[in-house]
C-alpha positions as a printed Julia matrix, in Angstrom:
604×3 Matrix{Float64}:
  74.17  126.12  108.73
  76.98  127.99  110.46
  80.01  128.7   108.47
  83.27  130.3   109.98
  85.03  132.7   107.52
  88.42  134.44  107.17
  90.27  135.98  104.1
  93.74  134.7   103.33
  96.0   135.35  100.12
  92.82  136.52   98.27
  91.03  133.51   99.17
  87.49  133.37  101.09
  88.13  130.82  103.57
  85.74  128.65  105.55
  85.1   125.87  107.92
  82.05  124.19  109.29
  80.96  120.9   111.09
  79.98  118.52  108.6
  76.5   119.13  107.32
  74.79  117.12  104.41
  72.7   120.12  103.1
  75.91  122.44  102.98
  77.65  119.35  100.97
  74.48  119.43   98.54
  74.99  123.0    98.01
  78.73  122.65   97.25
  77.66  120.17   94.73
  75.42  122.7    92.86
  78.02  125.43   93.06
  80.96  123.3    91.74
  80.12  124.16   88.28
  80.22  127.79   89.01
  83.0   128.19   91.39
  86.52  127.07   91.99
  86.17  125.34   95.13
  88.94  124.0    96.94
  89.49  121.85  100.31
  92.96  121.85  101.91
  93.87  121.21  105.53
  90.54  120.96  106.89
  89.71  124.42  105.16
  87.45  124.99  102.34
  88.21  128.08   99.9
  87.23  129.93   96.97
  89.07  132.9    95.02
  87.96  136.07   96.64
  86.67  137.21   93.19
  83.92  134.55   93.42
  82.43  135.82   96.54
  79.32  137.36   94.93
  78.26  134.06   93.39
  78.87  132.58   96.78
  76.76  135.19   98.52
  73.62  133.83   96.62
  73.82  130.77   98.79
  75.38  131.87  102.27
  75.04  134.95  104.48
  78.63  136.62  104.31
  79.59  138.48  107.52
  79.99  142.43  107.42
  83.68  142.4   108.22
  84.24  139.92  105.38
  82.04  141.97  102.97
  84.4   145.14  103.61
  87.61  143.15  103.05
  85.78  142.16   99.61
  85.32  145.75   98.92
  88.92  146.66   99.49
  90.07  143.42   97.39
  87.64  144.66   94.51
  89.14  148.24   94.54
  92.59  146.51   93.8
  91.43  144.11   91.33
  93.94  145.21   88.65
  96.75  144.29   90.91
  96.22  140.35   90.02
  99.34  139.19   88.86
  98.13  136.91   86.12
  95.05  135.21   84.64
  94.85  131.43   83.88
  92.56  129.86   81.44
  91.38  126.63   82.08
  90.14  123.89   79.84
  89.36  120.24   80.53
  93.13  118.93   79.4
  95.21  122.02   79.18
  95.35  125.32   81.0
  97.01  128.43   79.87
  98.68  131.54   81.22
  97.24  134.39   79.14
  97.82  137.5    80.76
 100.57  138.63   83.3
 100.2   142.07   85.18
 103.34  141.24   87.13
 106.67  142.26   85.28
 108.69  140.66   88.11
 106.74  137.31   87.49
 108.89  135.09   85.28
 106.95  132.12   83.38
 110.19  129.82   84.09
 108.73  129.58   87.66
 105.83  127.54   86.25
 108.05  125.73   83.95
 110.0   124.34   86.98
 106.76  123.22   88.57
 105.76  121.41   85.75
 109.12  119.58   85.11
 110.71  116.54   86.62
 113.63  114.13   86.23
 113.36  110.61   85.52
 115.32  108.4    87.64
 117.73  107.32   84.77
 117.8   110.56   82.84
 121.55  111.05   83.31
 122.31  107.76   82.03
 120.71  108.51   78.87
 122.84  109.23   75.59
 120.84  112.55   75.13
 121.91  113.66   78.75
 125.44  112.46   78.05
 126.07  114.33   74.81
 124.35  117.47   76.04
 121.22  117.62   73.84
 119.1   117.21   76.91
 119.18  118.57   80.52
 117.74  115.41   81.89
 114.26  117.1    82.78
 110.88  116.14   81.21
 109.08  119.39   80.86
 105.1   119.62   80.85
 105.15  123.25   80.3
 105.02  124.73   76.78
 107.21  127.85   76.5
 105.64  128.99   73.33
 101.87  128.97   74.24
 102.33  129.36   78.05
 100.29  126.02   78.39
 100.36  123.19   80.71
  98.21  119.96   81.66
  94.91  121.08   83.62
  95.7   118.12   85.86
  98.63  120.04   87.67
  96.39  123.24   88.02
  95.97  122.8    91.81
  99.58  122.01   92.48
 100.7   125.0    90.67
  98.17  127.22   92.31
  99.14  125.95   95.83
 102.84  126.75   94.95
 101.98  130.11   93.4
  99.9   131.16   96.47
 103.12  130.15   98.77
 105.22  132.77   96.81
 102.46  135.43   97.12
 101.25  135.74   93.82
  97.58  136.62   93.26
  95.49  135.13   90.17
  92.06  134.83   88.41
  90.9   131.54   87.08
  88.86  131.73   83.92
  87.13  128.6    83.16
  86.74  127.83   78.96
  84.66  125.08   78.99
  80.98  124.3    80.17
  80.78  121.55   82.53
  78.65  118.54   81.16
  75.3   118.28   82.67
  75.18  115.85   85.71
  72.38  113.26   86.45
  71.28  112.59   83.02
  70.67  108.89   84.15
  69.11  108.09   87.46
  71.43  105.27   88.17
  71.58  103.5    91.6
  73.87  100.78   92.42
  72.42   97.46   93.63
  73.39   94.27   95.49
  75.86   95.96   97.69
  75.88   97.8   101.01
  78.68  100.58  100.67
  81.23  100.93  103.54
  82.17  104.1   105.33
  85.14  104.83  103.51
  83.69  104.2   100.14
  80.75  106.41  101.04
  83.37  109.0   101.82
  85.52  108.54   98.67
  82.52  109.01   96.35
  81.42  112.06   98.21
  85.1   113.49   97.7
  85.03  112.53   94.01
  81.68  114.44   93.61
  83.08  117.57   95.26
  86.71  117.65   93.68
  85.33  116.56   90.19
  88.78  115.07   89.23
  91.82  113.36   90.82
  93.24  110.1    91.88
  91.56  107.89   94.6
  94.16  105.86   96.52
  92.8   102.78   97.72
  94.52   99.41   98.64
  93.95   96.06   97.11
  90.67   94.66   98.65
  89.28   97.97   99.36
  86.56   97.45   96.52
  87.79   99.75   93.89
  85.38   98.68   91.34
  82.39   98.96   93.56
  83.6   102.75   94.47
  83.79  103.44   90.57
  80.25  102.14   90.36
  79.35  104.52   93.16
  80.82  107.46   91.31
  79.32  106.45   88.11
  75.79  106.16   89.7
  76.63  109.74   91.39
  77.52  111.58   88.44
  74.74  109.86   86.18
  76.58  110.67   82.67
  77.97  108.7    79.84
  81.08  106.86   81.32
  84.16  105.24   79.86
  86.04  103.06   82.18
  89.51  102.32   81.04
  91.49   99.16   81.65
  94.87   97.8    80.37
  94.34   94.03   79.98
  91.56   91.82   78.78
  91.23   89.92   82.02
  90.53   93.34   83.98
  88.11   94.02   81.07
  86.03   90.97   81.65
  86.16   91.13   85.64
  85.1    94.8    85.55
  82.26   94.07   83.13
  81.32   91.28   85.51
  81.14   93.6    88.42
  79.43   96.5    86.75
  76.76   94.02   85.37
  76.11   92.95   89.16
  76.16   96.52   90.35
  73.94   97.53   87.69
  71.73   94.63   86.88
  69.07   96.34   84.84
  71.65   97.81   82.44
  73.29   96.72   79.4
  77.27   97.6    80.08
  79.3    98.2    76.89
  82.57   96.36   76.16
  85.17   97.8    73.6
  88.14   95.38   73.37
  89.35   91.88   72.56
  87.33   91.73   69.59
  84.14   93.06   71.36
  82.55   96.53   70.08
  79.7    97.33   72.11
  79.44  100.9    73.15
  76.72  101.85   75.81
  76.03  104.59   78.19
  78.73  102.64   80.45
  81.48  101.45   78.43
  84.53   99.69   79.47
  87.32   99.69   77.03
  91.07   98.64   77.03
  93.78  101.05   76.46
  95.29   99.16   73.34
  91.71   99.4    71.43
  91.38  103.09   71.63
  95.01  104.27   71.57
  95.94  103.46   67.91
  92.87  105.42   67.04
  93.8   109.03   68.37
  96.48  111.21   66.75
  98.44  112.76   69.49
 101.41  115.25   69.1
 103.9   114.82   71.84
 107.66  115.83   72.53
 110.33  113.06   72.78
 112.75  113.83   75.61
 115.8   112.2    75.59
 115.27  108.36   75.49
 111.86  108.56   77.23
 109.6   108.29   74.16
 108.31  104.7    75.6
 105.4   102.75   75.59
 104.4    98.95   76.02
 107.59   97.2    76.18
 108.98   99.72   78.69
 106.02  100.14   80.96
 104.81   96.29   81.39
 106.65   93.14   82.29
 106.9    89.95   80.15
 103.58   88.42   80.77
 101.8    91.52   80.87
 102.93   92.18   77.23
 102.01   88.66   76.15
  98.74   89.16   77.45
  98.3    92.49   76.01
  99.45   91.37   72.56
  97.14   88.27   72.61
  94.17   90.53   72.8
  91.82   89.9    69.93
  91.93   92.99   67.47
  88.73   95.26   67.67
  87.29   96.48   64.42
  86.14   99.9    64.89
  86.76  103.33   63.07
  88.62  106.38   64.11
  85.33  108.18   64.02
  83.47  105.72   66.33
  86.48  106.5    68.93
  86.52  110.09   68.52
  82.92  110.17   68.94
  83.0   107.85   72.22
  85.57  110.04   73.66
  83.51  113.46   73.01
  80.39  111.77   74.32
  82.0   110.35   77.41
  81.36  112.85   80.28
  82.98  110.94   82.95
  86.53  108.9    82.63
  87.69  106.57   85.16
  91.27  104.98   84.68
  91.7   101.8    86.28
  95.37  100.99   87.63
  96.17  104.69   86.82
 100.01  104.01   87.67
 100.03  103.02   84.04
  98.96  106.42   82.62
 102.31  108.08   81.79
 102.74  105.53   79.03
 101.9   107.17   75.78
  99.06  105.22   74.75
  97.24  106.07   78.02
  98.23  109.43   78.47
  97.04  110.46   74.74
  93.62  109.09   75.61
  93.33  111.3    78.83
  94.47  114.4    77.11
  91.91  113.75   74.22
  88.89  113.5    76.34
  86.76  116.75   76.43
  85.29  116.35   79.78
  87.05  117.62   83.08
  85.52  114.66   85.21
  88.57  112.56   85.13
  89.48  110.04   87.84
  92.12  107.56   88.5
  92.03  104.38   90.77
  95.38  102.89   92.22
  96.86  101.22   95.19
 100.01  103.42   95.44
 100.76  106.47   93.45
 104.56  105.39   93.15
 106.45  104.44   90.0
 110.17  103.25   89.49
 110.87  105.78   86.73
 109.87  108.88   88.59
 107.25  109.52   86.27
 104.62  110.28   88.86
 103.96  113.86   87.97
 102.52  112.71   84.55
 100.0   110.83   86.26
  98.85  114.08   88.18
  99.35  115.77   84.95
  96.72  113.62   83.01
  94.13  113.17   85.96
  94.81  115.43   89.0
  96.0   115.4    92.65
  95.37  112.4    95.06
  91.83  113.76   96.27
  91.29  110.55   98.59
  93.56  108.21  100.23
  93.11  105.34  102.84
  95.78  102.68  103.91
  95.83   99.09  104.08
  96.27   99.45  107.82
  93.42  101.58  108.34
  91.22   98.88  106.72
  93.15   96.34  108.83
  92.11   97.97  111.9
  88.45   98.58  111.3
  88.21   94.9   110.27
  87.89   94.94  106.5
  91.08   93.3   105.78
  93.35   91.22  107.77
  96.97   91.45  109.3
  99.87   90.22  106.87
 103.07   88.53  108.66
 105.7    89.17  106.08
 108.86   86.74  106.62
 112.09   87.76  104.95
 114.27   84.7   104.19
 118.06   85.52  103.83
 119.91   83.71  101.29
 123.6    82.87  100.83
 125.51   84.85   98.4
 126.63   83.31   94.92
 129.76   83.58   92.94
 128.59   85.47   89.85
 130.87   87.06   87.34
 131.75   90.8    87.99
 130.59   91.98   84.51
 127.33   90.04   84.69
 124.43   92.25   83.47
 121.19   92.46   85.37
 119.39   89.88   83.32
 122.19   87.39   83.86
 122.28   87.83   87.63
 118.37   87.38   87.79
 118.68   84.25   86.07
 121.58   82.77   88.2
 120.34   84.12   91.44
 116.6    83.62   91.14
 115.26   81.62   88.1
 117.89   78.91   88.14
 118.9    79.01   91.9
 118.08   75.59   93.26
 118.61   76.45   96.78
 116.15   79.21   96.7
 113.79   77.3    94.51
 113.89   74.4    97.08
 113.2    76.65   99.85
 110.04   77.52   98.01
 109.05   74.13   97.4
 109.61   73.54  101.09
 107.31   76.36  102.05
 104.67   75.38   99.42
 104.41   71.71  100.57
 104.47   72.74  104.25
 101.29   75.05  104.17
  99.66   72.69  101.69
  99.79   70.09  104.35
  98.19   72.42  106.68
  95.24   72.89  104.22
  96.27   76.35  103.37
  95.94   78.06   99.98
  99.16   78.96   98.5
  99.9    81.43   95.66
 103.48   81.8    94.45
 104.34   84.71   92.21
 106.83   84.87   89.75
 108.32   87.24   86.86
 109.2    84.85   84.21
 107.59   82.02   82.53
 110.79   80.07   82.71
 110.68   80.14   86.64
 107.08   79.13   86.68
 107.89   76.17   84.68
 110.86   75.16   86.88
 108.73   75.56   90.01
 105.84   73.79   88.71
 108.16   70.99   87.84
 109.45   71.15   91.48
 106.11   71.15   93.45
 103.99   68.3    92.88
  99.91   68.79   92.37
 100.56   72.42   91.71
  98.66   74.37   88.89
  99.72   77.35   86.82
  98.39   80.26   85.12
 100.31   82.58   82.7
  99.52   84.98   79.81
  99.38   82.41   76.93
  96.6    80.48   78.35
  93.24   80.87   77.01
  90.68   83.0    78.94
  88.59   80.13   79.82
  91.33   77.86   80.81
  92.75   80.51   83.38
  89.22   81.0    84.68
  88.51   77.39   85.32
  91.84   77.12   86.94
  91.25   80.17   89.19
  87.72   78.99   90.16
  89.18   75.53   91.17
  91.62   77.45   93.42
  89.16   79.62   95.01
  86.86   76.27   95.8
  90.15   74.82   97.21
  90.19   71.78   94.73
  93.99   72.4    94.82
  96.4    73.99   97.32
  99.33   75.33   95.32
  98.76   77.95   92.52
 101.94   79.39   90.51
 101.27   82.62   88.58
 103.19   85.35   86.67
 102.71   88.88   86.8
  99.44   88.38   85.15
  98.11   88.05   88.92
  99.45   91.52   89.92
  96.3    93.33   88.99
  92.58   92.04   88.99
  93.26   88.65   90.99
  90.53   88.19   93.48
  90.97   85.05   95.84
  89.63   86.0    99.17
  90.44   82.67  100.78
  94.09   82.9    99.95
  96.39   82.29  103.11
  99.91   82.37  101.93
 101.78   84.35   99.54
 105.41   83.41   98.36
 106.82   86.3    96.41
 109.24   84.15   94.29
 109.93   86.65   91.52
 111.56   89.44   93.56
 111.21   92.98   91.66
 111.93   96.67   92.48
 108.3    97.94   91.86
 106.99   99.86   94.79
 103.32   99.25   93.34
 103.64   95.77   92.6
 104.67   95.34   95.99
 101.71   96.62   97.54
  99.38   94.99   95.34
 101.0    91.59   95.64
 100.52   91.61   99.49
  96.88   93.01   98.9
  96.13   89.8    97.1
  96.35   87.59  100.53
  95.15   90.28  103.0
  91.3    90.12  101.7
  88.72   88.46  104.21
  87.87   84.92  103.15
  85.96   82.11  104.47
  84.05   78.91  103.78
  80.42   78.46  104.41
  79.87   76.09  107.54
  76.66   74.73  105.87
  77.66   73.96  102.2
  81.33   74.6   102.11
  81.25   77.17   99.38
  83.99   80.05   99.55
  81.28   82.24   97.79
  80.51   84.3   100.87
  79.71   88.05  101.01
  81.83   89.27  103.7
  81.15   92.91  104.76
  83.42   93.16  107.85
  85.06   90.78  110.34
  82.63   92.28  113.1
  79.28   91.66  111.13
  77.41   88.92  109.6
  78.6    86.98  106.41
  75.79   85.51  103.86
  76.61   82.8   101.68
  75.67   83.36   98.3
  74.89   79.76   97.5
  72.92   78.65  100.34
  71.84   82.31  101.43
  72.41   81.63  105.11
  74.15   84.14  107.5
  76.84   83.33  109.95
  79.35   84.94  111.9
  82.76   85.53  110.36
  85.21   82.79  111.48
  87.45   82.76  108.41
  91.09   84.02  107.84
  92.37   86.11  110.65
  95.62   86.69  109.34
  97.99   85.92  106.2
 101.45   84.92  105.74
 103.84   86.61  103.12
 107.07   85.0   102.35
 109.8    87.37  100.56
 113.64   87.07   99.85
 116.71   89.09  100.92
 118.63   88.38   97.87
 122.5    88.76   98.21
 123.38   89.82   94.8
 123.85   93.05   92.6
 120.74   94.93   91.94
 118.6    92.21   93.87
 119.54   93.4    97.42
 118.53   96.82   96.44
 115.22   95.61   95.4
 114.78   93.89   98.52
 115.3    96.86  100.37
 113.04   99.03   98.19
 110.39   96.43   99.07
 111.2    96.28  102.79
 110.75  100.29  102.94
 107.33  100.01  101.41
 106.12   97.47  103.76
 107.36   99.45  106.62
 105.08  102.21  105.97
 102.17  100.13  106.92
 101.9   100.01  110.54
  99.63   96.96  110.86
 102.19   94.98  108.32
 104.37   92.74  110.83
 108.05   91.93  109.4
 110.03   89.1   110.59
 113.18   87.65  109.43
 113.56   83.71  109.45
 115.93   81.14  108.34
 114.63   77.84  106.6
 116.73   74.8   106.59
 116.62   72.28  103.77
 118.22   69.26  102.63
 119.02   68.77   98.92
């Protein structure tokens, strides 16, 4: 086990060729030292060298440098006490250091801050501050980013951990029924090493399977957080498949069954927690500002769960691993207060992109941590796990709309009630239906859904007010190709899994960067029919490997979907054109996404 050492900025830095034995030692050390990985280099604070020395042989020249460091130990600029949710600057030996430096690092300006009344009347400077000047504390999720910036400025520091890490491997769990892909193994290993942070994984990468792998590796009481009841039941189904001998707990939509692995909705837990937070300008917001129309309908339709405050607080105390699904939502008060009330340092977030439209990305990091693993959709396309999307932009003519129209009015006239636009959507849907393709049309408003449903014969719809069984039955029929065109609201943005989907029509526009990527992700999953029994319930590992039908259990070479088609619109109207530019920019970040502009001729 050969490590190459050097010292830099009061850190012991080292590199090595990948060695499983070294990684295992790092896992043992992770509860004793502050281990960081940056730019292919591992490092620990130099003050922790004696602990490290118990496991590895340290070269003589490094030992001499450490002795020099130890003789100057009183020259440390400051000490940081670290707890699971908050960290605190407790002693500062450098009189030139101004805590305002950390305050700036823990501040951000929401995108529309300068349009708020608080900013305009001078009662707010437009910055959302996560650093408390009275207690010198800040969210522990920001610790690594703050340390990185302070190191660049040449400050030295000492980390003092104020908590005892939970004992891992209390349960000897192993996931069943799946073979983990290479990148899934990498993300699980990185999670074990880093112990908190965000896993940035594209739609179709198997986020729930990766979560199951993390749960199995940690082997402790786990709380998995979701924000809709559909995701509650989908995750329950996945975990029951991965852990067939375990009883999976479920908390939400009227259910209260807490187990060693429990899946819970945010809106079941959050009301039971008291949480002191500051109101910054007009940015005290939650569900109504965080979600779109159909998401809110579904959230409010969730059955109330009878559970006491004491049970919830005990659950948060006993849960030693927290995983937040679709963690781009965690800046909402309901989500954030759950994360900050969890006593464990083991917190992970799953999402496809770290983007938000309001500029609150820092609050995701504050609650969970930095991005610790990232893989792009293009990388998964190149390695045969996803298919290429061909994104076709349709430019529409401008419309005469009153100059003083607000956004809602423009959206209704140009998108929802636009006969030309809706007719193009109809033509595209019918064309691909005749080619025996599976077509998904996504809209934002229920009114738009009903208009398109009336226009397109033999189409089916799903929306938030439908009962769960009705939605499930329609989706299952769509998966089995019993009808060709499905129109859905934003309910389908998160959690919809239809591998044999061929064509996606983005009828609703929108500015959300996260939703833009999620929606394209719906159509680029691998999918095929079994040649023997015609079932679409086929277990596909990779385009280059054998596939197994879950119905007849025969194996075949992959001969299914090779590419996908996405239609988006260039809407020539106030606000809407800028929304198109945002979506286009996001698509262009993926090298395997093929963009093209097309014109569609229609006769009305």
